Coordinates of C-alpha atoms in Angstrom, one line a residue:
M1 CA 31.5 49.3 -62.5
G2 CA 29.0 51.3 -60.5
G3 CA 28.1 48.3 -58.3
I4 CA 31.8 47.6 -57.5
L5 CA 32.3 51.2 -56.4
K6 CA 29.3 51.1 -54.1
G7 CA 30.7 48.1 -52.3
M8 CA 34.1 49.8 -51.6
G9 CA 34.8 52.1 -48.7
K10 CA 36.1 55.6 -48.8
E11 CA 39.7 54.6 -49.3
G12 CA 38.8 52.3 -52.1
R13 CA 36.9 55.0 -53.9
E14 CA 39.7 57.5 -53.6
A15 CA 42.1 55.0 -55.1
V16 CA 39.8 54.3 -58.0
E17 CA 39.3 58.0 -58.7
K18 CA 43.1 58.4 -58.8
L19 CA 43.4 55.6 -61.2
T20 CA 40.6 56.9 -63.4
S21 CA 42.3 60.4 -63.5
S22 CA 45.4 58.8 -64.8
T23 CA 45.6 57.6 -68.4
D24 CA 46.6 54.0 -67.6
P25 CA 44.0 51.2 -68.3
I26 CA 42.2 49.5 -65.3
D27 CA 41.8 45.7 -65.1
T28 CA 38.9 44.0 -63.4
T29 CA 41.3 41.8 -61.3
S30 CA 43.0 44.8 -59.8
L31 CA 39.6 46.3 -59.0
I32 CA 38.5 43.1 -57.2
K33 CA 41.7 43.0 -55.1
M34 CA 41.3 46.6 -54.1
Q35 CA 37.7 45.9 -53.0
V36 CA 38.8 42.9 -50.9
L37 CA 41.4 44.9 -49.1
A38 CA 38.9 47.7 -48.4
L39 CA 36.4 45.2 -46.9
E40 CA 39.1 43.6 -44.6
R41 CA 40.0 47.1 -43.3
D42 CA 36.4 47.9 -42.5
K43 CA 36.0 44.6 -40.6
S44 CA 39.1 45.3 -38.5
L45 CA 37.8 48.8 -37.7
R46 CA 34.4 47.5 -36.6
L47 CA 35.9 44.8 -34.4
S48 CA 38.1 47.4 -32.6
R49 CA 35.1 49.6 -32.0
L50 CA 33.0 46.7 -30.6
K51 CA 35.8 45.8 -28.2
T52 CA 35.9 49.4 -26.8
I53 CA 32.1 49.4 -26.5
S54 CA 32.0 46.1 -24.6
K55 CA 34.8 47.3 -22.2
R56 CA 32.7 50.5 -21.4
I57 CA 29.6 48.4 -20.7
D58 CA 31.6 46.2 -18.3
H59 CA 32.8 49.2 -16.4
L60 CA 29.2 50.6 -16.2
E61 CA 27.9 47.2 -14.9
R62 CA 30.5 47.0 -12.2
A63 CA 29.7 50.5 -11.1
Y64 CA 26.0 49.7 -10.8
R65 CA 26.8 46.6 -8.8
V66 CA 28.9 48.5 -6.3
S67 CA 26.2 51.1 -5.9
E68 CA 23.5 48.4 -5.5
M69 CA 25.2 46.3 -2.8
P70 CA 23.9 48.4 0.1
L71 CA 20.4 48.5 -1.5
L72 CA 20.2 44.7 -1.4
K73 CA 20.2 44.6 2.4
E74 CA 17.3 47.0 2.4
D75 CA 15.4 44.8 -0.1
Y76 CA 16.0 41.7 2.1
S77 CA 14.8 43.4 5.2
V78 CA 11.5 44.4 3.4
Q79 CA 11.0 40.8 2.2
Q80 CA 11.5 39.4 5.7
G81 CA 8.9 41.8 7.1
R82 CA 6.3 40.6 4.5
D83 CA 7.1 37.0 5.2
R84 CA 6.8 37.5 9.0
V85 CA 3.3 39.1 8.6
E86 CA 2.2 36.1 6.4
W87 CA 3.6 33.6 8.9
E88 CA 1.8 35.2 11.8
V89 CA -1.5 35.2 9.9
R90 CA -1.1 31.5 9.0
G91 CA -0.2 30.7 12.6
K92 CA -3.3 32.3 13.9
E93 CA -5.5 30.4 11.5
M94 CA -3.9 27.1 12.4
K95 CA -4.4 27.8 16.1
E96 CA -8.1 28.6 15.6
E97 CA -8.5 25.3 13.6
E98 CA -6.8 23.3 16.3
R99 CA -8.9 24.9 19.0
K100 CA -12.1 24.0 17.2
I101 CA -10.9 20.4 16.8
W102 CA -10.0 20.2 20.5
E103 CA -13.5 21.6 21.5
E104 CA -15.2 18.9 19.4
E105 CA -13.0 16.2 21.0
M106 CA -13.8 17.4 24.5
A107 CA -17.5 17.4 23.7
T108 CA -17.3 13.8 22.5
K109 CA -15.3 12.9 25.6
A110 CA -18.0 14.4 27.9
R111 CA -20.7 12.4 26.0
L112 CA -18.7 9.2 26.4
A113 CA -18.2 9.9 30.1
R114 CA -21.9 10.2 30.6
M115 CA -22.4 6.8 28.9
R116 CA -19.6 5.0 30.8
D117 CA -21.6 4.1 33.9
D118 CA -24.4 2.5 31.8
W119 CA -21.8 0.7 29.7
E120 CA -20.1 -0.7 32.9
D121 CA -23.4 -1.9 34.3
R122 CA -24.3 -3.7 31.1
W123 CA -20.8 -5.3 30.9
V124 CA -21.0 -6.6 34.5
A125 CA -24.6 -7.9 33.8
L126 CA -23.3 -9.8 30.8
F127 CA -20.5 -11.4 32.8
H128 CA -22.9 -12.3 35.6
S129 CA -25.2 -14.1 33.1
C130 CA -22.1 -16.1 32.0
G131 CA -21.4 -17.1 35.6
I132 CA -18.5 -14.7 36.4
Q133 CA -18.6 -13.0 39.8
R134 CA -16.2 -10.3 38.9
P135 CA -15.3 -9.4 35.3
L136 CA -11.5 -10.0 35.2
L137 CA -10.9 -8.7 31.7
F138 CA -7.2 -8.6 31.4
L139 CA -4.2 -10.2 33.2
P140 CA -0.5 -9.1 32.8
S141 CA 1.6 -11.5 30.7
E142 CA 3.7 -14.0 32.7
N143 CA 6.9 -13.3 30.7
P144 CA 7.0 -9.7 29.6
P145 CA 9.8 -8.7 27.2
S146 CA 13.1 -8.0 29.0
S147 CA 14.0 -5.1 26.6
N148 CA 10.8 -3.1 27.4
A149 CA 11.8 -1.8 30.9
K150 CA 9.2 0.9 30.7
A151 CA 6.3 -1.6 30.4
K152 CA 7.6 -3.4 33.5
N153 CA 7.6 -0.2 35.5
L154 CA 4.1 0.7 34.4
L155 CA 2.9 -2.8 35.3
S156 CA 4.3 -2.5 38.8
V157 CA 2.8 1.0 39.2
G158 CA -0.6 -0.4 38.2
K159 CA -0.4 -3.2 40.7
K160 CA 0.5 -0.7 43.5
L161 CA -2.4 1.6 42.7
S162 CA -4.8 -1.3 42.5
A163 CA -3.6 -2.5 46.0
K164 CA -4.1 1.0 47.4
S165 CA -7.7 1.2 46.1
N166 CA -8.5 -2.2 47.9
L167 CA -9.4 -4.0 44.8
K168 CA -9.8 -7.8 45.0
S169 CA -7.8 -8.4 41.9
P170 CA -4.8 -6.3 40.6
N171 CA -5.9 -6.9 37.1
V172 CA -8.7 -4.3 37.1
L173 CA -7.1 -0.9 36.7
P174 CA -8.5 2.0 38.8
K175 CA -10.6 4.7 37.2
Y176 CA -8.4 7.6 38.3
L177 CA -5.4 6.1 36.4
N178 CA -4.3 8.1 33.4
I179 CA -5.7 7.0 30.1
K180 CA -2.2 6.9 28.5
L181 CA -0.9 4.8 31.3
K182 CA -3.8 2.4 30.9
S183 CA -3.2 2.0 27.2
E184 CA 0.6 1.3 27.8
L185 CA -0.2 -1.2 30.6
L186 CA -2.6 -3.1 28.4
L187 CA 0.1 -3.6 25.7
N188 CA 1.5 -6.7 27.3
V189 CA -1.7 -8.4 28.4
R190 CA -3.7 -11.4 27.3
P191 CA -7.5 -11.9 27.6
L192 CA -8.8 -14.2 30.3
V193 CA -12.5 -13.9 29.7
F194 CA -12.9 -17.5 28.4
L195 CA -11.2 -19.1 31.4
K196 CA -14.0 -18.0 33.8
L197 CA -16.9 -19.2 31.7
K198 CA -19.1 -22.2 32.7
P199 CA -18.3 -25.6 31.4
K200 CA -21.3 -25.4 29.1
K201 CA -19.8 -22.4 27.4
R202 CA -17.0 -24.1 25.6
L203 CA -14.3 -22.5 23.5
L204 CA -14.8 -22.0 19.8
G205 CA -11.8 -24.2 18.9
N206 CA -13.0 -27.1 21.0
A207 CA -16.4 -26.9 19.3
K208 CA -14.8 -27.0 15.9
S209 CA -12.7 -30.1 16.9
K210 CA -15.9 -31.8 18.1
L211 CA -17.7 -31.0 14.9
A212 CA -14.8 -32.4 12.9
L213 CA -14.9 -35.6 15.0
R214 CA -18.6 -36.1 14.3
R215 CA -18.0 -35.7 10.6
S216 CA -15.2 -38.2 10.6
K217 CA -17.6 -40.7 12.4
R218 CA -20.2 -40.2 9.8
R219 CA -17.7 -40.8 7.0
G220 CA -16.7 -44.0 8.7
N221 CA -20.3 -45.2 8.8
R222 CA -20.7 -44.4 5.2
G223 CA -17.6 -46.4 4.4
R224 CA -19.0 -49.5 6.2
K225 CA -22.2 -49.2 4.2
K226 CA -20.1 -49.1 1.0
R227 CA -18.3 -52.2 2.0
K228 CA -21.6 -54.0 2.5
N229 CA -22.8 -52.8 -0.9
K230 CA -19.5 -54.1 -2.4
G231 CA -20.2 -57.6 -1.1
R232 CA -23.7 -57.5 -2.4
R233 CA -22.5 -56.4 -5.8
R234 CA -20.0 -59.2 -5.9
R235 CA -22.7 -61.8 -5.1
E236 CA -24.8 -60.3 -7.9
R237 CA -21.8 -60.4 -10.3
G238 CA -21.3 -64.1 -9.4
S239 CA -24.6 -65.1 -11.1
R240 CA -23.7 -63.0 -14.1
G241 CA -20.3 -64.6 -14.3
R242 CA -21.9 -68.0 -14.9
K243 CA -23.8 -66.4 -17.9
K244 CA -20.4 -65.1 -19.1
R245 CA -18.9 -68.6 -19.0
R246 CA -21.8 -70.0 -21.0
R247 CA -21.4 -67.3 -23.6
K248 CA -17.7 -68.0 -23.9
K249 CA -18.5 -71.6 -24.8
R250 CA -21.0 -70.5 -27.4
G251 CA -19.3 -67.5 -28.9
G252 CA -15.6 -68.2 -28.6
K253 CA -13.1 -65.2 -28.7
K254 CA -15.7 -62.8 -30.1
G255 CA -18.1 -63.5 -27.3
R256 CA -15.3 -63.1 -24.7
K257 CA -14.4 -59.7 -25.9
R258 CA -18.0 -58.7 -26.1
D259 CA -18.6 -59.8 -22.5
R260 CA -15.6 -58.0 -21.2
R261 CA -16.8 -54.8 -22.9
R262 CA -20.3 -55.3 -21.7
W263 CA -19.7 -56.3 -18.1
S264 CA -16.9 -53.9 -17.1
R265 CA -17.1 -52.1 -13.7
R266 CA -17.9 -48.8 -15.3
D267 CA -20.8 -50.3 -17.3
Y268 CA -22.1 -52.0 -14.2
K269 CA -22.3 -48.7 -12.4
G270 CA -24.1 -47.1 -15.4
R271 CA -26.6 -50.0 -15.4
E272 CA -27.3 -49.4 -11.7
R273 CA -28.0 -45.8 -12.3
K274 CA -30.4 -46.6 -15.1
K275 CA -32.1 -49.1 -12.8
Q276 CA -32.7 -46.3 -10.3
R277 CA -34.1 -44.1 -13.0
R278 CA -36.3 -46.6 -14.8
G279 CA -37.2 -48.7 -11.8
G280 CA -35.8 -52.0 -12.9
L281 CA -33.3 -53.9 -15.1
R282 CA -34.1 -55.6 -18.3
E283 CA -33.4 -59.3 -18.3
H284 CA -30.8 -60.6 -20.9

């Protein structure tokens, strides 16, 4: 009874006290019904209180948002200032790195410029040794692509500049021409070094074809020797064929089979190999 009263609310307890004060007897079923009703009332009260609390929280959040809207702009401005400072620092570091790389490249360019005269002298000497009076390294292609109009213009500019500098051939580009222009001019060119060589200095492909021709001739000679050997072998087999015929007369079918097995072409080659190893054939 005490546990049931503890689970009830205030209203349930008051009702139980009224019932106990009266002289009427109390059933357990009626007590359970009263407890259930009291619990449902407590639940409804709690739900209503929770709804009112949630509404108050929403009103407070909206008020905070309205008050924080102007503060957001200030926060964004502070963040932009920090980002700008970081960006400037990184930009300075990148500029310093690029400057160092540029200085290194210029130093290598100066070293290569000092070496260029020696390189040109050596190049000309090599061509003179091959029998070339003037090293014509490159020649513009006869049919440049029609779509590449820029390349055509560059080629015409190179020819004009070479004519102004009184060069014997328009193929050699002048030294004062821009490096980028040179590289673009030489896109549509083909090498002409091998055309100016002496007749003794033949092309690699020609040499390869001649070598192949020699090998084929050697193979032909080997074939003739083989044919001669074949004739000699046939003559040798003729004498052995007589022996076979004699054996056939003596041995009949068994002898014929034995001779076929013994004097086949494969066995004959094997016997020749044994002859080379041992130095002679046994007589049968």
